[in-house]
mmCIF file of C-alpha atoms in Angstrom:
data_model
loop_
_atom_site.group_PDB
_atom_site.id
_atom_site.type_symbol
_atom_site.label_atom_id
_atom_site.label_comp_id
_atom_site.label_asym_id
_atom_site.label_seq_id
_atom_site.Cartn_x
_atom_site.Cartn_y
_atom_site.Cartn_z
ATOM 1 C CA UNK A 265 0.000 0.000 0.000
ATOM 2 C CA UNK A 266 1.055 3.582 -0.490
ATOM 3 C CA UNK A 267 -0.320 7.107 0.022
ATOM 4 C CA UNK A 268 0.034 7.862 -3.706
ATOM 5 C CA UNK A 269 -0.138 4.560 -5.602
ATOM 6 C CA UNK A 270 -0.157 0.957 -4.525
ATOM 7 C CA UNK A 271 2.686 -1.287 -5.499
ATOM 8 C CA UNK A 272 2.594 -3.364 -8.673
ATOM 9 C CA UNK A 273 2.637 -7.153 -8.952
ATOM 10 C CA UNK A 274 4.451 -8.443 -12.039
ATOM 11 C CA UNK A 275 4.512 -12.089 -13.091
ATOM 12 C CA UNK A 276 6.673 -12.724 -16.141
ATOM 13 C CA UNK A 277 8.088 -15.881 -17.672
ATOM 14 C CA UNK A 278 11.644 -16.051 -18.882
ATOM 15 C CA UNK A 279 12.714 -15.223 -22.409
ATOM 16 C CA UNK A 280 14.296 -17.751 -24.763
ATOM 17 C CA UNK A 281 16.627 -17.539 -27.759
ATOM 18 C CA UNK A 282 15.744 -20.357 -30.165
ATOM 19 C CA UNK A 283 12.782 -22.455 -28.954
ATOM 20 C CA UNK A 284 10.428 -19.948 -27.337
ATOM 21 C CA UNK A 285 9.648 -17.893 -24.295
ATOM 22 C CA UNK A 286 8.473 -19.430 -21.080
ATOM 23 C CA UNK A 287 4.843 -20.252 -20.422
ATOM 24 C CA UNK A 288 2.601 -18.703 -17.768
ATOM 25 C CA UNK A 289 -0.171 -20.974 -16.529
ATOM 26 C CA UNK A 290 -2.854 -19.964 -14.008
ATOM 27 C CA UNK A 291 -5.242 -22.794 -13.130
ATOM 28 C CA UNK A 292 -7.719 -23.322 -10.329
ATOM 29 C CA UNK A 293 -7.738 -26.523 -8.333
ATOM 30 C CA UNK A 294 -9.503 -29.730 -9.309
ATOM 31 C CA UNK A 295 -11.898 -31.707 -7.124
ATOM 32 C CA UNK A 296 -12.486 -35.457 -6.960
ATOM 33 C CA UNK A 297 -16.140 -35.171 -5.931
ATOM 34 C CA UNK A 298 -17.154 -31.504 -6.144
ATOM 35 C CA UNK A 299 -16.811 -28.411 -8.286
ATOM 36 C CA UNK A 300 -13.425 -27.242 -9.433
ATOM 37 C CA UNK A 301 -12.186 -23.936 -8.097
ATOM 38 C CA UNK A 302 -13.170 -20.606 -9.586
ATOM 39 C CA UNK A 303 -10.533 -18.560 -11.406
ATOM 40 C CA UNK A 304 -11.077 -14.803 -11.122
ATOM 41 C CA UNK A 305 -9.195 -11.966 -12.837
ATOM 42 C CA UNK A 306 -10.545 -8.496 -12.179
ATOM 43 C CA UNK A 307 -9.535 -4.974 -11.268
ATOM 44 C CA UNK A 308 -10.578 -3.333 -8.013
ATOM 45 C CA UNK A 309 -13.445 -0.894 -7.626
ATOM 46 C CA UNK A 310 -12.586 2.809 -7.695
ATOM 47 C CA UNK A 311 -13.297 4.089 -4.177
ATOM 48 C CA UNK A 312 -12.063 7.639 -4.819
ATOM 49 C CA UNK A 313 -14.531 10.510 -5.139
ATOM 50 C CA UNK A 314 -12.270 12.866 -7.121
ATOM 51 C CA UNK A 315 -12.752 13.465 -10.854
ATOM 52 C CA UNK A 316 -10.994 10.857 -12.975
ATOM 53 C CA UNK A 317 -11.114 8.125 -10.313
ATOM 54 C CA UNK A 318 -12.025 5.332 -12.695
ATOM 55 C CA UNK A 319 -11.647 1.650 -12.072
ATOM 56 C CA UNK A 320 -8.620 -0.034 -13.608
ATOM 57 C CA UNK A 321 -8.578 -1.324 -17.166
ATOM 58 C CA UNK A 322 -8.387 -5.050 -17.926
ATOM 59 C CA UNK A 323 -6.298 -5.874 -20.967
ATOM 60 C CA UNK A 324 -6.214 -9.323 -22.544
ATOM 61 C CA UNK A 325 -4.043 -9.348 -25.665
ATOM 62 C CA UNK A 326 -1.379 -11.380 -27.436
ATOM 63 C CA UNK A 327 1.871 -9.965 -28.683
ATOM 64 C CA UNK A 328 2.568 -8.873 -32.239
ATOM 65 C CA UNK A 329 4.749 -10.816 -34.705
ATOM 66 C CA UNK A 330 6.725 -9.842 -37.801
ATOM 67 C CA UNK A 331 7.411 -13.082 -39.755
ATOM 68 C CA UNK A 332 4.748 -15.493 -38.434
ATOM 69 C CA UNK A 333 1.196 -15.408 -37.169
ATOM 70 C CA UNK A 334 0.480 -13.464 -34.018
ATOM 71 C CA UNK A 335 -0.952 -15.407 -31.092
ATOM 72 C CA UNK A 336 -4.609 -16.371 -30.854
ATOM 73 C CA UNK A 337 -6.970 -15.328 -28.058
ATOM 74 C CA UNK A 338 -9.243 -18.171 -26.987
ATOM 75 C CA UNK A 339 -12.131 -17.770 -24.530
ATOM 76 C CA UNK A 340 -14.064 -21.010 -24.122
ATOM 77 C CA UNK A 341 -16.335 -22.547 -21.537
ATOM 78 C CA UNK A 342 -16.089 -26.225 -20.737
ATOM 79 C CA UNK A 343 -18.287 -28.990 -22.131
ATOM 80 C CA UNK A 344 -20.559 -31.132 -19.971
ATOM 81 C CA UNK A 345 -21.461 -34.767 -20.625
ATOM 82 C CA UNK A 346 -24.669 -34.820 -18.497
ATOM 83 C CA UNK A 347 -25.713 -31.183 -17.923
ATOM 84 C CA UNK A 348 -25.489 -27.834 -19.721
ATOM 85 C CA UNK A 349 -22.357 -26.312 -21.150
ATOM 86 C CA UNK A 350 -21.058 -23.203 -19.462
ATOM 87 C CA UNK A 351 -22.245 -19.775 -20.612
ATOM 88 C CA UNK A 352 -20.017 -16.977 -21.873
ATOM 89 C CA UNK A 353 -21.201 -13.480 -20.955
ATOM 90 C CA UNK A 354 -19.743 -10.278 -22.388
ATOM 91 C CA UNK A 355 -21.514 -7.536 -20.443
ATOM 92 C CA UNK A 356 -20.628 -3.860 -20.772
ATOM 93 C CA UNK A 357 -21.018 -1.618 -17.742
ATOM 94 C CA UNK A 358 -23.831 0.891 -17.409
ATOM 95 C CA UNK A 359 -23.207 4.544 -16.616
ATOM 96 C CA UNK A 360 -25.009 7.721 -15.615
ATOM 97 C CA UNK A 361 -23.636 9.470 -18.719
ATOM 98 C CA UNK A 362 -23.182 6.845 -21.415
ATOM 99 C CA UNK A 363 -23.314 3.084 -21.314
ATOM 100 C CA UNK A 364 -20.138 1.363 -22.383
ATOM 101 C CA UNK A 365 -19.740 0.278 -25.996
ATOM 102 C CA UNK A 366 -19.266 -3.293 -27.201
ATOM 103 C CA UNK A 367 -17.139 -3.642 -30.329
ATOM 104 C CA UNK A 368 -16.287 -6.925 -32.055
ATOM 105 C CA UNK A 369 -13.942 -6.248 -34.981
ATOM 106 C CA UNK A 370 -12.316 -8.761 -37.321
ATOM 107 C CA UNK A 371 -8.773 -7.962 -38.402
ATOM 108 C CA UNK A 372 -7.846 -6.010 -41.496
ATOM 109 C CA UNK A 373 -5.281 -7.145 -44.073
ATOM 110 C CA UNK A 374 -3.029 -5.190 -46.401
ATOM 111 C CA UNK A 375 -2.507 -7.946 -49.003
ATOM 112 C CA UNK A 376 -5.139 -10.696 -48.450
ATOM 113 C CA UNK A 377 -8.747 -11.035 -47.338
ATOM 114 C CA UNK A 378 -9.893 -9.400 -44.158
ATOM 115 C CA UNK A 379 -10.782 -11.607 -41.230
ATOM 116 C CA UNK A 380 -14.227 -13.174 -41.050
ATOM 117 C CA UNK A 381 -16.724 -12.380 -38.275
ATOM 118 C CA UNK A 382 -19.208 -15.087 -37.330
ATOM 119 C CA UNK A 383 -22.085 -15.137 -34.836
ATOM 120 C CA UNK A 384 -23.450 -18.678 -34.870
ATOM 121 C CA UNK A 385 -25.946 -20.327 -32.521
ATOM 122 C CA UNK A 386 -25.381 -23.906 -31.422
ATOM 123 C CA UNK A 387 -26.691 -27.009 -33.147
ATOM 124 C CA UNK A 388 -28.780 -29.654 -31.391
ATOM 125 C CA UNK A 389 -28.842 -33.391 -32.051
ATOM 126 C CA UNK A 390 -32.187 -33.942 -30.303
ATOM 127 C CA UNK A 391 -34.358 -30.782 -30.244
ATOM 128 C CA UNK A 392 -34.392 -27.166 -31.466
ATOM 129 C CA UNK A 393 -31.232 -25.383 -32.506
ATOM 130 C CA UNK A 394 -30.188 -22.283 -30.647
ATOM 131 C CA UNK A 395 -31.495 -18.854 -31.635
ATOM 132 C CA UNK A 396 -29.466 -15.791 -32.598
ATOM 133 C CA UNK A 397 -30.847 -12.403 -31.559
ATOM 134 C CA UNK A 398 -29.527 -8.996 -32.625
ATOM 135 C CA UNK A 399 -31.508 -6.148 -31.093
ATOM 136 C CA UNK A 400 -30.968 -2.469 -30.416
ATOM 137 C CA UNK A 401 -31.649 -0.816 -27.079
ATOM 138 C CA UNK A 402 -34.875 0.865 -26.033
ATOM 139 C CA UNK A 403 -34.962 4.592 -25.283
ATOM 140 C CA UNK A 404 -37.447 7.207 -24.025
ATOM 141 C CA UNK A 405 -36.964 9.293 -27.189
ATOM 142 C CA UNK A 406 -36.066 6.876 -29.983
ATOM 143 C CA UNK A 407 -35.035 3.258 -29.996
ATOM 144 C CA UNK A 408 -31.572 2.357 -31.180
ATOM 145 C CA UNK A 409 -30.990 1.405 -34.796
ATOM 146 C CA UNK A 410 -29.840 -1.951 -36.169
ATOM 147 C CA UNK A 411 -27.605 -1.568 -39.209
ATOM 148 C CA UNK A 412 -26.413 -4.503 -41.312
ATOM 149 C CA UNK A 413 -24.174 -3.433 -44.176
ATOM 150 C CA UNK A 414 -21.828 -5.320 -46.474
ATOM 151 C CA UNK A 415 -18.385 -3.990 -47.273
ATOM 152 C CA UNK A 416 -17.602 -1.883 -50.305
ATOM 153 C CA UNK A 417 -15.185 -2.989 -53.021
ATOM 154 C CA UNK A 418 -13.045 -1.170 -55.554
ATOM 155 C CA UNK A 419 -12.786 -3.387 -58.666
ATOM 156 C CA UNK A 420 -14.901 -6.554 -58.395
ATOM 157 C CA UNK A 421 -18.020 -5.503 -56.498
ATOM 158 C CA UNK A 422 -19.544 -4.726 -53.144
ATOM 159 C CA UNK A 423 -20.201 -7.418 -50.592
ATOM 160 C CA UNK A 424 -23.373 -9.471 -50.655
ATOM 161 C CA UNK A 425 -26.089 -9.483 -47.982
ATOM 162 C CA UNK A 426 -28.012 -12.759 -47.767
ATOM 163 C CA UNK A 427 -30.974 -13.344 -45.443
ATOM 164 C CA UNK A 428 -32.357 -16.879 -45.711
ATOM 165 C CA UNK A 429 -34.586 -18.963 -43.478
ATOM 166 C CA UNK A 430 -33.599 -22.467 -42.490
ATOM 167 C CA UNK A 431 -34.304 -25.612 -44.489
ATOM 168 C CA UNK A 432 -35.982 -28.754 -43.153
ATOM 169 C CA UNK A 433 -35.400 -32.369 -44.115
ATOM 170 C CA UNK A 434 -38.971 -33.500 -43.343
ATOM 171 C CA UNK A 435 -41.059 -30.393 -42.576
ATOM 172 C CA UNK A 436 -41.669 -26.844 -43.730
ATOM 173 C CA UNK A 437 -38.802 -24.454 -44.213
ATOM 174 C CA UNK A 438 -38.630 -21.501 -41.861
ATOM 175 C CA UNK A 439 -40.599 -18.324 -42.441
ATOM 176 C CA UNK A 440 -38.726 -15.135 -43.392
ATOM 177 C CA UNK A 441 -40.417 -11.988 -42.111
ATOM 178 C CA UNK A 442 -39.461 -8.357 -42.768
ATOM 179 C CA UNK A 443 -41.846 -5.803 -41.309
ATOM 180 C CA UNK A 444 -41.957 -2.577 -39.348
ATOM 181 C CA UNK A 445 -43.537 -2.367 -35.918
ATOM 182 C CA UNK A 446 -47.021 -1.072 -35.173
ATOM 183 C CA UNK A 447 -47.304 2.577 -34.090
ATOM 184 C CA UNK A 448 -48.553 2.500 -30.493
ATOM 185 C CA UNK A 449 -48.379 6.270 -29.952
ATOM 186 C CA UNK A 450 -51.573 8.329 -29.797
ATOM 187 C CA UNK A 451 -50.029 11.691 -30.741
ATOM 188 C CA UNK A 452 -50.443 13.238 -34.195
ATOM 189 C CA UNK A 453 -47.883 11.966 -36.671
ATOM 190 C CA UNK A 454 -47.345 8.642 -34.905
ATOM 191 C CA UNK A 455 -47.286 6.588 -38.074
ATOM 192 C CA UNK A 456 -45.882 3.115 -38.446
ATOM 193 C CA UNK A 457 -42.453 2.867 -40.029
ATOM 194 C CA UNK A 458 -41.927 2.786 -43.767
ATOM 195 C CA UNK A 459 -40.640 -0.333 -45.511
ATOM 196 C CA UNK A 460 -38.328 0.422 -48.415
ATOM 197 C CA UNK A 461 -37.201 -2.253 -50.874
ATOM 198 C CA UNK A 462 -35.057 -0.714 -53.601
ATOM 199 C CA UNK A 463 -31.856 -1.274 -55.546
ATOM 200 C CA UNK A 464 -29.176 1.345 -55.982
ATOM 201 C CA UNK A 465 -28.760 3.570 -59.007
ATOM 202 C CA UNK A 466 -25.988 3.173 -61.597
ATOM 203 C CA UNK A 467 -24.327 5.532 -64.070
ATOM 204 C CA UNK A 468 -22.557 3.335 -66.696
ATOM 205 C CA UNK A 469 -24.366 -0.026 -66.401
ATOM 206 C CA UNK A 470 -27.817 -1.362 -65.600
ATOM 207 C CA UNK A 471 -29.223 -0.698 -62.156
ATOM 208 C CA UNK A 472 -30.082 -3.727 -60.051
ATOM 209 C CA UNK A 473 -33.259 -5.734 -60.524
ATOM 210 C CA UNK A 474 -35.924 -6.275 -57.861
ATOM 211 C CA UNK A 475 -37.273 -9.827 -57.911
ATOM 212 C CA UNK A 476 -40.209 -10.995 -55.790
ATOM 213 C CA UNK A 477 -41.055 -14.628 -56.519
ATOM 214 C CA UNK A 478 -42.775 -17.458 -54.680
ATOM 215 C CA UNK A 479 -41.435 -20.969 -54.915
ATOM 216 C CA UNK A 480 -42.699 -23.706 -57.200
ATOM 217 C CA UNK A 481 -44.219 -26.946 -55.904
ATOM 218 C CA UNK A 482 -43.971 -30.338 -57.618
ATOM 219 C CA UNK A 483 -47.037 -31.909 -55.911
ATOM 220 C CA UNK A 484 -49.160 -29.053 -54.478
ATOM 221 C CA UNK A 485 -49.927 -25.418 -55.248
ATOM 222 C CA UNK A 486 -47.353 -22.738 -55.893
ATOM 223 C CA UNK A 487 -47.105 -19.989 -53.324
ATOM 224 C CA UNK A 488 -49.256 -16.871 -53.673
ATOM 225 C CA UNK A 489 -47.950 -13.302 -53.891
ATOM 226 C CA UNK A 490 -50.174 -10.698 -52.217
ATOM 227 C CA UNK A 491 -49.688 -6.946 -52.528
ATOM 228 C CA UNK A 492 -52.262 -5.517 -50.123
ATOM 229 C CA UNK A 493 -52.491 -1.816 -49.324
ATOM 230 C CA UNK A 494 -53.645 -0.775 -45.874
ATOM 231 C CA UNK A 495 -57.058 0.676 -45.188
ATOM 232 C CA UNK A 496 -57.567 3.968 -43.357
ATOM 233 C CA UNK A 497 -60.255 6.125 -41.777
ATOM 234 C CA UNK A 498 -59.335 9.004 -44.110
ATOM 235 C CA UNK A 499 -58.035 7.492 -47.331
ATOM 236 C CA UNK A 500 -57.079 3.977 -48.238
ATOM 237 C CA UNK A 501 -53.502 3.550 -49.379
ATOM 238 C CA UNK A 502 -52.737 3.708 -53.092
ATOM 239 C CA UNK A 503 -51.210 0.930 -55.180
ATOM 240 C CA UNK A 504 -48.991 2.106 -58.029
ATOM 241 C CA UNK A 505 -47.176 -0.142 -60.493
ATOM 242 C CA UNK A 506 -45.080 1.987 -62.853
ATOM 243 C CA UNK A 507 -42.708 0.840 -65.578
ATOM 244 C CA UNK A 508 -39.566 2.924 -65.954
ATOM 245 C CA UNK A 509 -39.183 5.861 -68.319
ATOM 246 C CA UNK A 510 -36.274 6.302 -70.712
ATOM 247 C CA UNK A 511 -34.658 9.431 -72.166
ATOM 248 C CA UNK A 512 -33.193 7.820 -75.313
ATOM 249 C CA UNK A 513 -34.862 4.406 -75.804
ATOM 250 C CA UNK A 514 -38.223 2.726 -75.273
ATOM 251 C CA UNK A 515 -39.914 2.954 -71.926
ATOM 252 C CA UNK A 516 -40.237 -0.170 -69.852
ATOM 253 C CA UNK A 517 -43.061 -2.601 -70.564
ATOM 254 C CA UNK A 518 -45.816 -3.361 -68.037
ATOM 255 C CA UNK A 519 -47.419 -6.820 -68.160
ATOM 256 C CA UNK A 520 -50.208 -8.430 -66.132
ATOM 257 C CA UNK A 521 -50.468 -12.049 -67.278
ATOM 258 C CA UNK A 522 -52.395 -14.939 -65.731
ATOM 259 C CA UNK A 523 -50.775 -18.357 -65.526
ATOM 260 C CA UNK A 524 -51.049 -21.092 -68.120
ATOM 261 C CA UNK A 525 -52.267 -24.615 -67.337
ATOM 262 C CA UNK A 526 -51.151 -27.891 -68.938
ATOM 263 C CA UNK A 527 -54.211 -29.858 -67.769
ATOM 264 C CA UNK A 528 -57.226 -27.588 -67.091
ATOM 265 C CA UNK A 529 -58.329 -23.933 -67.303
ATOM 266 C CA UNK A 530 -55.830 -21.127 -67.489
ATOM 267 C CA UNK A 531 -55.819 -18.473 -64.813
ATOM 268 C CA UNK A 532 -58.086 -15.418 -65.020
ATOM 269 C CA UNK A 533 -57.076 -11.747 -64.952
ATOM 270 C CA UNK A 534 -59.422 -9.339 -63.173
ATOM 271 C CA UNK A 535 -59.172 -5.546 -63.050
ATOM 272 C CA UNK A 536 -61.952 -3.947 -61.031
ATOM 273 C CA UNK A 537 -62.580 -0.616 -59.364
ATOM 274 C CA UNK A 538 -63.802 -0.242 -55.798
ATOM 275 C CA UNK A 539 -67.415 0.123 -54.699
ATOM 276 C CA UNK A 540 -68.624 3.296 -52.975
ATOM 277 C CA UNK A 541 -71.852 4.639 -51.375
ATOM 278 C CA UNK A 542 -71.897 7.600 -53.791
ATOM 279 C CA UNK A 543 -70.159 6.400 -56.937
ATOM 280 C CA UNK A 544 -68.050 3.405 -57.745
ATOM 281 C CA UNK A 545 -64.471 3.881 -58.815
ATOM 282 C CA UNK A 546 -63.575 4.140 -62.492
ATOM 283 C CA UNK A 547 -61.407 1.808 -64.577
ATOM 284 C CA UNK A 548 -59.299 3.696 -67.126
ATOM 285 C CA UNK A 549 -57.109 1.984 -69.724
ATOM 286 C CA UNK A 550 -55.291 4.377 -72.021
ATOM 287 C CA UNK A 551 -52.430 4.065 -74.465
ATOM 288 C CA UNK A 552 -49.583 6.550 -74.503
ATOM 289 C CA UNK A 553 -49.482 9.528 -76.813
ATOM 290 C CA UNK A 554 -46.751 10.074 -79.384
ATOM 291 C CA UNK A 555 -45.176 13.033 -81.076
#
């Protein structure tokens, strides 16, 4: 102990010339019939009341290397043959000003591919697989955002984002759902969130396509596609299907085609306006004008 700073404790293994440096091993004790001992590594609480009296940092890092790989960092809980495997908890401290940040970064590379980052739930050999949850924090003003973005590229292309539900060997595949939350607020302007599905623009090549397709079935019916606009007390939502315009070539075509059948009647196409207590809606089909 000391009036200014407490003394340091340093544990260091010896250095070596050709084979390697010495090893440091810290292990708790085993037990023949009970639990093994707990191993704890932590810094002390900050008891001081002066500004800047923070608790000590905890650094866990391997050394750098110049001609070979740097050392790995491995944090693993033990397996169990008759009970549950141990949990791993990475919990960031709360604060009166800001909560601590949690950052998981894969390594960069100057001449090869960057490191991969994986967040994978566990498999099960007897029941349901584990779930993976990514959620932002709640807040009294606005909830936190969740951003998933692929990396940019210079010559070949940007990274791909793939969201796919799970397959099943003997049942239905998983459902994929993308929706905004309901608006629970009662104040004016409390609308539900927009849902935008769009590809980026391009200057020297074609812009990306948007494809919405249901799967085929070899022994039952193909999946339906439903575009349903919400109803409202003031106005019902509008449904607009527009083909693209062109400044120097033909405009895009718009087609509404019912399905063929190889064994019975072909599908029907219906265009109808809505009913109303005063006057029903109109159906207008008009060709474009030309110069």
